[in-house]
Structures are given as structure tokens and as C-alpha cells.
Amino acid sequence: QVQLVESGGGLVQPGGSLRLTCAASGSIFGIPPMGWYRQAPGKERELVATFTRGGMTNYADSVKGRFTISRDNAKNTVYLQMNSLKLEDTAVYYCNLNKLGYNYWGQGTQVTVSS
């Protein structure tokens, strides 16, 4: 079993910044793919930024140049630095970890961008 706990969401004005943190615990071996997804009201869950199995990063076009994903492998923790936030970034952000083809999800953290 794997547990994912997200933190760092909140309310921010357009142009502001937030940093999300996801701490993974449980039965974790090696450096599994981890990343962030988000789901806005009435929309499907979408990829935001992830680390692939090979350690490469993958970003949604809508966040390139504004968001940065990073990780601390020793702590099994992944971060998402979000800058220049826009109204359309408002969503619940979910941490994801893929272990042997199975996707684990965190409980989600709300990010609201509003003036």
C-alpha cells in the first residue's frame, strides 16, 4: 500500500504563487513515477506535471514556463511550484504515484485563483 498526502493549496490572487507538496509513504521501491494532476469543476482530470519512469519531466502546455515540478527522492516527496497563477488554474490538485502499473492518488488539495 502507498499513501499520498498533499499540502500547500489555498486561495491566491492572479499572478501569485503557491507551492504544493506531496509526501508518499508505505511500500515504495526505487524511484517510481510521480506527478500532479488537476480537476476543475465540470471537467475531467488532467495532467499538470509529472516525472516519468526515466526521470524526465512532462508538463501540460498550459503550465509550461509557469509551473515547476521537483522531487526529493530521499523523502519520497514531490513538489509543484506554481507561479504566475491564472484564474483557469483553479482546480483540485491531486498527487499521483504509479507503482507497477497501478495508480495511487492523494486526497487532493484545492487551489483557488481569484481576485
PDB file of C-alpha atoms in Angstrom:
ATOM      1  CA  GLN A   1       0.000   0.000   0.000  1.00  0.00           C
ATOM      2  CA  VAL A   2       1.018   3.555  -0.744  1.00  0.00           C
ATOM      3  CA  GLN A   3      -0.283   6.675   0.921  1.00  0.00           C
ATOM      4  CA  LEU A   4      -0.028  10.152  -0.601  1.00  0.00           C
ATOM      5  CA  VAL A   5      -0.602  13.301   1.405  1.00  0.00           C
ATOM      6  CA  GLU A   6      -0.820  16.659  -0.345  1.00  0.00           C
ATOM      7  CA  SER A   7      -0.486  20.095   1.194  1.00  0.00           C
ATOM      8  CA  GLY A   8       0.016  23.688   0.152  1.00  0.00           C
ATOM      9  CA  GLY A   9      -3.201  24.578  -1.603  1.00  0.00           C
ATOM     10  CA  GLY A  10      -5.140  27.733  -0.895  1.00  0.00           C
ATOM     11  CA  LEU A  11      -6.545  30.982  -2.205  1.00  0.00           C
ATOM     12  CA  VAL A  12      -4.292  33.244  -4.240  1.00  0.00           C
ATOM     13  CA  GLN A  13      -4.750  36.257  -6.473  1.00  0.00           C
ATOM     14  CA  PRO A  14      -3.986  36.111 -10.190  1.00  0.00           C
ATOM     15  CA  GLY A  15      -0.261  36.415 -10.743  1.00  0.00           C
ATOM     16  CA  GLY A  16       0.509  34.919  -7.366  1.00  0.00           C
ATOM     17  CA  SER A  17       2.387  31.772  -6.422  1.00  0.00           C
ATOM     18  CA  LEU A  18       1.790  28.602  -4.469  1.00  0.00           C
ATOM     19  CA  ARG A  19       3.887  25.549  -3.710  1.00  0.00           C
ATOM     20  CA  LEU A  20       2.277  22.150  -3.412  1.00  0.00           C
ATOM     21  CA  THR A  21       3.877  19.255  -1.580  1.00  0.00           C
ATOM     22  CA  CYS A  22       3.110  15.549  -1.824  1.00  0.00           C
ATOM     23  CA  ALA A  23       4.646  13.128   0.627  1.00  0.00           C
ATOM     24  CA  ALA A  24       4.497   9.440  -0.215  1.00  0.00           C
ATOM     25  CA  SER A  25       4.768   6.663   2.327  1.00  0.00           C
ATOM     26  CA  GLY A  26       4.232   2.943   2.533  1.00  0.00           C
ATOM     27  CA  SER A  27       5.540   0.237   0.240  1.00  0.00           C
ATOM     28  CA  ILE A  28       7.685   2.241  -2.164  1.00  0.00           C
ATOM     29  CA  PHE A  29      10.626   0.796  -4.054  1.00  0.00           C
ATOM     30  CA  GLY A  30      13.087   2.692  -6.144  1.00  0.00           C
ATOM     31  CA  ILE A  31      12.020   5.983  -7.687  1.00  0.00           C
ATOM     32  CA  PRO A  32       8.526   5.485  -9.067  1.00  0.00           C
ATOM     33  CA  PRO A  33       6.895   7.906 -11.476  1.00  0.00           C
ATOM     34  CA  MET A  34       5.135  10.655  -9.538  1.00  0.00           C
ATOM     35  CA  GLY A  35       3.374  13.806 -10.510  1.00  0.00           C
ATOM     36  CA  TRP A  36       0.437  16.159 -10.340  1.00  0.00           C
ATOM     37  CA  TYR A  37      -2.952  16.186 -11.960  1.00  0.00           C
ATOM     38  CA  ARG A  38      -5.851  18.561 -11.524  1.00  0.00           C
ATOM     39  CA  GLN A  39      -9.601  18.583 -11.938  1.00  0.00           C
ATOM     40  CA  ALA A  40     -11.689  21.700 -12.332  1.00  0.00           C
ATOM     41  CA  PRO A  41     -15.462  21.676 -11.747  1.00  0.00           C
ATOM     42  CA  GLY A  42     -17.265  20.044 -14.633  1.00  0.00           C
ATOM     43  CA  LYS A  43     -14.032  18.947 -16.299  1.00  0.00           C
ATOM     44  CA  GLU A  44     -12.040  15.759 -16.497  1.00  0.00           C
ATOM     45  CA  ARG A  45      -8.896  15.206 -14.518  1.00  0.00           C
ATOM     46  CA  GLU A  46      -5.869  16.324 -16.499  1.00  0.00           C
ATOM     47  CA  LEU A  47      -2.114  16.008 -16.267  1.00  0.00           C
ATOM     48  CA  VAL A  48      -0.281  19.038 -14.918  1.00  0.00           C
ATOM     49  CA  ALA A  49       3.302  17.879 -14.468  1.00  0.00           C
ATOM     50  CA  THR A  50       4.930  14.521 -13.890  1.00  0.00           C
ATOM     51  CA  PHE A  51       8.211  12.692 -13.614  1.00  0.00           C
ATOM     52  CA  THR A  52       8.385   9.748 -15.961  1.00  0.00           C
ATOM     53  CA  ARG A  53       9.907   6.404 -15.058  1.00  0.00           C
ATOM     54  CA  GLY A  54      13.155   7.570 -16.607  1.00  0.00           C
ATOM     55  CA  GLY A  55      13.211  10.714 -14.510  1.00  0.00           C
ATOM     56  CA  MET A  56      12.227  13.103 -17.284  1.00  0.00           C
ATOM     57  CA  THR A  57       9.648  15.799 -16.683  1.00  0.00           C
ATOM     58  CA  ASN A  58       6.433  16.226 -18.613  1.00  0.00           C
ATOM     59  CA  TYR A  59       4.272  19.354 -18.453  1.00  0.00           C
ATOM     60  CA  ALA A  60       0.895  20.317 -19.788  1.00  0.00           C
ATOM     61  CA  ASP A  61       1.224  23.035 -22.401  1.00  0.00           C
ATOM     62  CA  SER A  62      -0.965  25.320 -20.326  1.00  0.00           C
ATOM     63  CA  VAL A  63       1.527  25.404 -17.435  1.00  0.00           C
ATOM     64  CA  LYS A  64       4.870  25.348 -19.242  1.00  0.00           C
ATOM     65  CA  GLY A  65       7.067  28.209 -18.149  1.00  0.00           C
ATOM     66  CA  ARG A  66       4.941  28.855 -15.060  1.00  0.00           C
ATOM     67  CA  PHE A  67       4.981  25.618 -13.075  1.00  0.00           C
ATOM     68  CA  THR A  68       7.988  23.583 -11.981  1.00  0.00           C
ATOM     69  CA  ILE A  69       7.928  20.054 -10.648  1.00  0.00           C
ATOM     70  CA  SER A  70      10.717  18.785  -8.425  1.00  0.00           C
ATOM     71  CA  ARG A  71      11.307  15.895  -6.081  1.00  0.00           C
ATOM     72  CA  ASP A  72      13.317  14.778  -3.109  1.00  0.00           C
ATOM     73  CA  ASN A  73      13.885  11.080  -3.655  1.00  0.00           C
ATOM     74  CA  ALA A  74      15.246  10.522  -0.160  1.00  0.00           C
ATOM     75  CA  LYS A  75      11.963  11.775   1.269  1.00  0.00           C
ATOM     76  CA  ASN A  76       9.688  10.292  -1.417  1.00  0.00           C
ATOM     77  CA  THR A  77       8.307  13.787  -1.834  1.00  0.00           C
ATOM     78  CA  VAL A  78       7.344  15.700  -4.941  1.00  0.00           C
ATOM     79  CA  TYR A  79       6.717  19.419  -5.185  1.00  0.00           C
ATOM     80  CA  LEU A  80       4.902  21.686  -7.597  1.00  0.00           C
ATOM     81  CA  GLN A  81       5.956  25.317  -7.672  1.00  0.00           C
ATOM     82  CA  MET A  82       3.226  27.318  -9.329  1.00  0.00           C
ATOM     83  CA  ASN A  83       3.980  30.875 -10.434  1.00  0.00           C
ATOM     84  CA  SER A  84       2.015  33.447 -12.409  1.00  0.00           C
ATOM     85  CA  LEU A  85      -1.202  31.713 -11.474  1.00  0.00           C
ATOM     86  CA  LYS A  86      -4.250  32.336 -13.623  1.00  0.00           C
ATOM     87  CA  LEU A  87      -7.961  32.083 -12.957  1.00  0.00           C
ATOM     88  CA  GLU A  88      -8.082  28.940 -15.089  1.00  0.00           C
ATOM     89  CA  ASP A  89      -5.615  27.197 -12.783  1.00  0.00           C
ATOM     90  CA  THR A  90      -8.374  26.896 -10.203  1.00  0.00           C
ATOM     91  CA  ALA A  91      -8.918  23.202  -9.514  1.00  0.00           C
ATOM     92  CA  VAL A  92      -8.379  20.386  -7.075  1.00  0.00           C
ATOM     93  CA  TYR A  93      -4.808  19.211  -7.475  1.00  0.00           C
ATOM     94  CA  TYR A  94      -4.059  15.540  -6.988  1.00  0.00           C
ATOM     95  CA  CYS A  95      -0.753  13.827  -6.401  1.00  0.00           C
ATOM     96  CA  ASN A  96      -0.177  10.627  -8.340  1.00  0.00           C
ATOM     97  CA  LEU A  97       2.252   7.753  -7.928  1.00  0.00           C
ATOM     98  CA  ASN A  98       2.476   4.853 -10.314  1.00  0.00           C
ATOM     99  CA  LYS A  99       3.681   1.577  -8.865  1.00  0.00           C
ATOM    100  CA  LEU A 100       3.908  -1.415 -11.157  1.00  0.00           C
ATOM    101  CA  GLY A 101       1.198  -0.014 -13.368  1.00  0.00           C
ATOM    102  CA  TYR A 102      -1.212   0.832 -10.574  1.00  0.00           C
ATOM    103  CA  ASN A 103      -2.070   4.469  -9.907  1.00  0.00           C
ATOM    104  CA  TYR A 104      -2.257   5.759  -6.375  1.00  0.00           C
ATOM    105  CA  TRP A 105      -3.907   9.122  -5.683  1.00  0.00           C
ATOM    106  CA  GLY A 106      -3.849  11.596  -2.857  1.00  0.00           C
ATOM    107  CA  GLN A 107      -6.969  13.148  -1.406  1.00  0.00           C
ATOM    108  CA  GLY A 108      -6.466  16.353  -3.360  1.00  0.00           C
ATOM    109  CA  THR A 109      -5.787  19.934  -2.372  1.00  0.00           C
ATOM    110  CA  GLN A 110      -7.858  22.884  -3.526  1.00  0.00           C
ATOM    111  CA  VAL A 111      -6.172  25.711  -5.404  1.00  0.00           C
ATOM    112  CA  THR A 112      -8.346  28.754  -5.989  1.00  0.00           C
ATOM    113  CA  VAL A 113      -7.138  31.692  -8.048  1.00  0.00           C
ATOM    114  CA  SER A 114      -9.421  34.663  -7.586  1.00  0.00           C
ATOM    115  CA  SER A 115      -9.248  38.416  -7.332  1.00  0.00           C
TER     116      SER A 115
END
